[in-house]
Amino acid sequence: MTYLKDYDSPMCRMLLACDDEGLSGLWLYGGREFPRDIEGLRTDSHPILDEAQRWLDVYFSGKAPDFTPPLHVSGTEFQRKVWDILLTIPYGHTCTYGEVARKVSSSPRAVGGVAVSKNRVSIIIPCHRVIGHDGSLKGYVGGIERKKWLLRHEGVRPYQPGQCTCRTLQP
């Protein structure tokens, strides 16, 4: 069974989805990958959705959450490896597609096109923290303006080409 709940953030409205194992989706209304035909039970409360909402409340209050709600994301082995790396990018920092690619012995294009862009748990799995090698902002399923908003919210400034704020990922 899929459980659904709307969440109103300072940035935009979001849809949260979970099953009894973990959070399986967090989409931004109006985003490119928003599921138009998702079915499930709309609910005001489910322990996993409550935990995800608590995470988002902490995040949007301007703090780095010190926990991750249970996740239950579907994807290939490659996608799951990339998403696990994204979870290690600290709040307020960015890394490049190339840095992630080196960690998974792949290309930046594959990291972006095959894994980062297919992330179904936006923000919690922080794909917005991945940028181009020159500090430029590349695509974001919620739109570049929302990516800018999230990075500003985390205090990442400036994010102009040639002014990369990357931090090398730790093993």
PDB file of C-alpha atoms in Angstrom:
ATOM      1  CA  MET A   1       0.000   0.000   0.000  1.00  0.00           C
ATOM      2  CA  THR A   2       1.204   3.490  -0.840  1.00  0.00           C
ATOM      3  CA  TYR A   3       0.399   6.325   1.541  1.00  0.00           C
ATOM      4  CA  LEU A   4       0.380   9.931   0.335  1.00  0.00           C
ATOM      5  CA  LYS A   5       0.535  13.271   2.084  1.00  0.00           C
ATOM      6  CA  ASP A   6       0.934  16.861   0.920  1.00  0.00           C
ATOM      7  CA  TYR A   7       3.522  19.071   2.586  1.00  0.00           C
ATOM      8  CA  ASP A   8       3.547  22.848   2.278  1.00  0.00           C
ATOM      9  CA  SER A   9       7.099  24.177   2.433  1.00  0.00           C
ATOM     10  CA  PRO A  10       8.298  27.779   2.227  1.00  0.00           C
ATOM     11  CA  MET A  11       9.526  26.979  -1.292  1.00  0.00           C
ATOM     12  CA  CYS A  12       6.562  25.079  -2.739  1.00  0.00           C
ATOM     13  CA  ARG A  13       3.991  22.386  -2.128  1.00  0.00           C
ATOM     14  CA  MET A  14       5.300  18.813  -2.106  1.00  0.00           C
ATOM     15  CA  LEU A  15       3.869  15.322  -2.261  1.00  0.00           C
ATOM     16  CA  LEU A  16       5.275  12.670   0.063  1.00  0.00           C
ATOM     17  CA  ALA A  17       4.779   8.950  -0.580  1.00  0.00           C
ATOM     18  CA  CYS A  18       5.702   5.931   1.480  1.00  0.00           C
ATOM     19  CA  ASP A  19       4.961   2.289   2.007  1.00  0.00           C
ATOM     20  CA  ASP A  20       5.403   0.440   5.282  1.00  0.00           C
ATOM     21  CA  GLU A  21       9.167   0.109   4.650  1.00  0.00           C
ATOM     22  CA  GLY A  22      10.099   3.726   3.997  1.00  0.00           C
ATOM     23  CA  LEU A  23       9.716   6.956   2.100  1.00  0.00           C
ATOM     24  CA  SER A  24       9.440   6.161  -1.599  1.00  0.00           C
ATOM     25  CA  GLY A  25       8.793   9.592  -3.064  1.00  0.00           C
ATOM     26  CA  LEU A  26       9.095  13.301  -2.415  1.00  0.00           C
ATOM     27  CA  TRP A  27       8.094  15.385  -5.406  1.00  0.00           C
ATOM     28  CA  LEU A  28       7.738  19.126  -5.928  1.00  0.00           C
ATOM     29  CA  TYR A  29       4.388  20.158  -7.384  1.00  0.00           C
ATOM     30  CA  GLY A  30       5.016  21.531 -10.864  1.00  0.00           C
ATOM     31  CA  GLY A  31       8.313  19.654 -11.149  1.00  0.00           C
ATOM     32  CA  ARG A  32       9.284  17.798 -14.286  1.00  0.00           C
ATOM     33  CA  GLU A  33       9.026  14.346 -12.688  1.00  0.00           C
ATOM     34  CA  PHE A  34       5.847  14.918 -10.653  1.00  0.00           C
ATOM     35  CA  PRO A  35       3.744  11.737 -10.878  1.00  0.00           C
ATOM     36  CA  ARG A  36       0.444  12.760 -12.403  1.00  0.00           C
ATOM     37  CA  ASP A  37      -1.215   9.380 -11.950  1.00  0.00           C
ATOM     38  CA  ILE A  38       0.067   8.193  -8.566  1.00  0.00           C
ATOM     39  CA  GLU A  39      -2.479   6.251  -6.583  1.00  0.00           C
ATOM     40  CA  GLY A  40      -2.528   5.656  -2.885  1.00  0.00           C
ATOM     41  CA  LEU A  41      -4.281   6.348   0.345  1.00  0.00           C
ATOM     42  CA  ARG A  42      -4.202  10.020   1.290  1.00  0.00           C
ATOM     43  CA  THR A  43      -3.554  10.270   4.982  1.00  0.00           C
ATOM     44  CA  ASP A  44      -2.809  12.859   7.626  1.00  0.00           C
ATOM     45  CA  SER A  45      -0.601  10.506   9.564  1.00  0.00           C
ATOM     46  CA  HIS A  46       1.690   7.548   8.973  1.00  0.00           C
ATOM     47  CA  PRO A  47       4.851   7.035  11.057  1.00  0.00           C
ATOM     48  CA  ILE A  48       7.137   7.249   8.015  1.00  0.00           C
ATOM     49  CA  LEU A  49       5.368  10.276   6.551  1.00  0.00           C
ATOM     50  CA  ASP A  50       5.461  11.906   9.997  1.00  0.00           C
ATOM     51  CA  GLU A  51       9.225  11.290  10.175  1.00  0.00           C
ATOM     52  CA  ALA A  52       9.712  12.745   6.684  1.00  0.00           C
ATOM     53  CA  GLN A  53       7.646  15.783   7.637  1.00  0.00           C
ATOM     54  CA  ARG A  54       9.746  16.226  10.798  1.00  0.00           C
ATOM     55  CA  TRP A  55      12.912  16.073   8.632  1.00  0.00           C
ATOM     56  CA  LEU A  56      11.476  18.710   6.285  1.00  0.00           C
ATOM     57  CA  ASP A  57      10.411  20.921   9.195  1.00  0.00           C
ATOM     58  CA  VAL A  58      13.977  20.878  10.547  1.00  0.00           C
ATOM     59  CA  TYR A  59      15.433  21.474   7.077  1.00  0.00           C
ATOM     60  CA  PHE A  60      13.152  24.403   6.255  1.00  0.00           C
ATOM     61  CA  SER A  61      13.820  25.948   9.663  1.00  0.00           C
ATOM     62  CA  GLY A  62      17.378  26.495   8.411  1.00  0.00           C
ATOM     63  CA  LYS A  63      19.079  23.625  10.202  1.00  0.00           C
ATOM     64  CA  ALA A  64      20.773  20.473   8.969  1.00  0.00           C
ATOM     65  CA  PRO A  65      18.654  17.489  10.046  1.00  0.00           C
ATOM     66  CA  ASP A  66      20.686  15.013  12.091  1.00  0.00           C
ATOM     67  CA  PHE A  67      18.621  12.018  10.984  1.00  0.00           C
ATOM     68  CA  THR A  68      17.260  10.529   7.782  1.00  0.00           C
ATOM     69  CA  PRO A  69      13.757   9.093   7.630  1.00  0.00           C
ATOM     70  CA  PRO A  70      13.532   5.457   6.527  1.00  0.00           C
ATOM     71  CA  LEU A  71      13.906   5.317   2.742  1.00  0.00           C
ATOM     72  CA  HIS A  72      12.536   2.721   0.340  1.00  0.00           C
ATOM     73  CA  VAL A  73      13.660   3.794  -3.103  1.00  0.00           C
ATOM     74  CA  SER A  74      13.618   1.628  -6.194  1.00  0.00           C
ATOM     75  CA  GLY A  75      16.407   1.794  -8.705  1.00  0.00           C
ATOM     76  CA  THR A  76      19.246   0.007 -10.364  1.00  0.00           C
ATOM     77  CA  GLU A  77      22.401  -0.866  -8.447  1.00  0.00           C
ATOM     78  CA  PHE A  78      24.145   2.084 -10.149  1.00  0.00           C
ATOM     79  CA  GLN A  79      21.369   4.505  -9.185  1.00  0.00           C
ATOM     80  CA  ARG A  80      21.361   3.317  -5.575  1.00  0.00           C
ATOM     81  CA  LYS A  81      25.161   3.756  -5.370  1.00  0.00           C
ATOM     82  CA  VAL A  82      24.867   7.331  -6.647  1.00  0.00           C
ATOM     83  CA  TRP A  83      21.977   8.119  -4.298  1.00  0.00           C
ATOM     84  CA  ASP A  84      23.980   6.746  -1.352  1.00  0.00           C
ATOM     85  CA  ILE A  85      26.811   9.124  -2.291  1.00  0.00           C
ATOM     86  CA  LEU A  86      24.398  12.057  -2.517  1.00  0.00           C
ATOM     87  CA  LEU A  87      23.315  11.328   1.048  1.00  0.00           C
ATOM     88  CA  THR A  88      26.920  12.023   2.173  1.00  0.00           C
ATOM     89  CA  ILE A  89      27.052  15.559   0.735  1.00  0.00           C
ATOM     90  CA  PRO A  90      26.869  17.811   3.805  1.00  0.00           C
ATOM     91  CA  TYR A  91      24.193  20.463   4.240  1.00  0.00           C
ATOM     92  CA  GLY A  92      25.470  23.752   2.830  1.00  0.00           C
ATOM     93  CA  HIS A  93      28.007  22.144   0.495  1.00  0.00           C
ATOM     94  CA  THR A  94      28.036  21.014  -3.087  1.00  0.00           C
ATOM     95  CA  CYS A  95      29.960  18.544  -5.193  1.00  0.00           C
ATOM     96  CA  THR A  96      30.332  18.088  -8.907  1.00  0.00           C
ATOM     97  CA  TYR A  97      28.925  15.414 -11.161  1.00  0.00           C
ATOM     98  CA  GLY A  98      32.568  14.505 -11.839  1.00  0.00           C
ATOM     99  CA  GLU A  99      33.308  13.936  -8.153  1.00  0.00           C
ATOM    100  CA  VAL A 100      30.325  11.620  -7.859  1.00  0.00           C
ATOM    101  CA  ALA A 101      31.287   9.886 -11.103  1.00  0.00           C
ATOM    102  CA  ARG A 102      34.789   9.134  -9.788  1.00  0.00           C
ATOM    103  CA  LYS A 103      33.259   7.479  -6.713  1.00  0.00           C
ATOM    104  CA  VAL A 104      31.223   5.091  -8.866  1.00  0.00           C
ATOM    105  CA  SER A 105      33.761   4.675 -11.704  1.00  0.00           C
ATOM    106  CA  SER A 106      31.440   6.198 -14.258  1.00  0.00           C
ATOM    107  CA  SER A 107      30.987   9.355 -16.309  1.00  0.00           C
ATOM    108  CA  PRO A 108      29.473  12.632 -15.124  1.00  0.00           C
ATOM    109  CA  ARG A 109      26.877  12.340 -17.897  1.00  0.00           C
ATOM    110  CA  ALA A 110      25.755   8.906 -16.658  1.00  0.00           C
ATOM    111  CA  VAL A 111      25.629  10.136 -13.055  1.00  0.00           C
ATOM    112  CA  GLY A 112      23.411  13.067 -14.058  1.00  0.00           C
ATOM    113  CA  GLY A 113      21.241  11.432 -16.693  1.00  0.00           C
ATOM    114  CA  VAL A 114      20.819   7.946 -15.288  1.00  0.00           C
ATOM    115  CA  ALA A 115      20.840   8.477 -11.533  1.00  0.00           C
ATOM    116  CA  VAL A 116      20.636  12.058 -10.225  1.00  0.00           C
ATOM    117  CA  SER A 117      17.761  12.977 -12.546  1.00  0.00           C
ATOM    118  CA  LYS A 118      15.838   9.822 -11.515  1.00  0.00           C
ATOM    119  CA  ASN A 119      15.980  10.534  -7.776  1.00  0.00           C
ATOM    120  CA  ARG A 120      12.424  10.123  -6.461  1.00  0.00           C
ATOM    121  CA  VAL A 121      13.173  11.489  -2.988  1.00  0.00           C
ATOM    122  CA  SER A 122      14.210  15.017  -3.828  1.00  0.00           C
ATOM    123  CA  ILE A 123      15.762  17.214  -1.118  1.00  0.00           C
ATOM    124  CA  ILE A 124      16.231  14.364   1.390  1.00  0.00           C
ATOM    125  CA  ILE A 125      18.470  12.650  -1.164  1.00  0.00           C
ATOM    126  CA  PRO A 126      20.057  16.013  -2.019  1.00  0.00           C
ATOM    127  CA  CYS A 127      20.441  16.009  -5.797  1.00  0.00           C
ATOM    128  CA  HIS A 128      20.228  19.821  -5.681  1.00  0.00           C
ATOM    129  CA  ARG A 129      23.755  19.832  -4.191  1.00  0.00           C
ATOM    130  CA  VAL A 130      25.300  18.401  -7.368  1.00  0.00           C
ATOM    131  CA  ILE A 131      26.648  21.035  -9.768  1.00  0.00           C
ATOM    132  CA  GLY A 132      28.763  21.333 -12.903  1.00  0.00           C
ATOM    133  CA  HIS A 133      32.574  21.138 -12.774  1.00  0.00           C
ATOM    134  CA  ASP A 134      32.814  24.914 -13.167  1.00  0.00           C
ATOM    135  CA  GLY A 135      30.296  25.675 -10.433  1.00  0.00           C
ATOM    136  CA  SER A 136      27.419  26.112 -12.847  1.00  0.00           C
ATOM    137  CA  LEU A 137      23.969  24.842 -12.037  1.00  0.00           C
ATOM    138  CA  LYS A 138      22.783  22.053 -14.272  1.00  0.00           C
ATOM    139  CA  GLY A 139      19.274  20.673 -14.569  1.00  0.00           C
ATOM    140  CA  TYR A 140      17.012  19.954 -11.641  1.00  0.00           C
ATOM    141  CA  VAL A 141      13.727  18.077 -11.827  1.00  0.00           C
ATOM    142  CA  GLY A 142      12.065  20.800  -9.758  1.00  0.00           C
ATOM    143  CA  GLY A 143      13.485  23.523 -12.007  1.00  0.00           C
ATOM    144  CA  ILE A 144      16.664  25.591 -11.773  1.00  0.00           C
ATOM    145  CA  GLU A 145      14.952  28.349  -9.751  1.00  0.00           C
ATOM    146  CA  ARG A 146      14.082  25.835  -7.047  1.00  0.00           C
ATOM    147  CA  LYS A 147      17.631  24.465  -7.099  1.00  0.00           C
ATOM    148  CA  LYS A 148      18.892  28.026  -6.582  1.00  0.00           C
ATOM    149  CA  TRP A 149      16.372  28.502  -3.770  1.00  0.00           C
ATOM    150  CA  LEU A 150      17.515  25.335  -1.980  1.00  0.00           C
ATOM    151  CA  LEU A 151      21.203  26.212  -2.291  1.00  0.00           C
ATOM    152  CA  ARG A 152      20.574  29.767  -1.032  1.00  0.00           C
ATOM    153  CA  HIS A 153      18.520  28.345   1.822  1.00  0.00           C
ATOM    154  CA  GLU A 154      21.514  26.196   2.817  1.00  0.00           C
ATOM    155  CA  GLY A 155      23.855  29.184   2.596  1.00  0.00           C
ATOM    156  CA  VAL A 156      25.689  28.077  -0.546  1.00  0.00           C
ATOM    157  CA  ARG A 157      26.885  31.353  -2.107  1.00  0.00           C
ATOM    158  CA  PRO A 158      27.901  32.217  -4.684  1.00  0.00           C
ATOM    159  CA  TYR A 159      27.099  29.546  -7.198  1.00  0.00           C
ATOM    160  CA  GLN A 160      28.422  31.267 -10.286  1.00  0.00           C
ATOM    161  CA  PRO A 161      30.518  29.595 -12.984  1.00  0.00           C
ATOM    162  CA  GLY A 162      34.116  29.620 -11.853  1.00  0.00           C
ATOM    163  CA  GLN A 163      33.209  30.011  -8.173  1.00  0.00           C
ATOM    164  CA  CYS A 164      32.617  26.400  -7.198  1.00  0.00           C
ATOM    165  CA  THR A 165      32.006  25.674  -3.515  1.00  0.00           C
ATOM    166  CA  CYS A 166      32.770  21.971  -3.903  1.00  0.00           C
ATOM    167  CA  ARG A 167      34.100  19.888  -1.085  1.00  0.00           C
ATOM    168  CA  THR A 168      35.712  16.557  -1.872  1.00  0.00           C
ATOM    169  CA  LEU A 169      33.518  13.701  -0.752  1.00  0.00           C
ATOM    170  CA  GLN A 170      34.886  11.520   1.993  1.00  0.00           C
ATOM    171  CA  PRO A 171      35.022   7.719   1.470  1.00  0.00           C
TER     172      PRO A 171
END
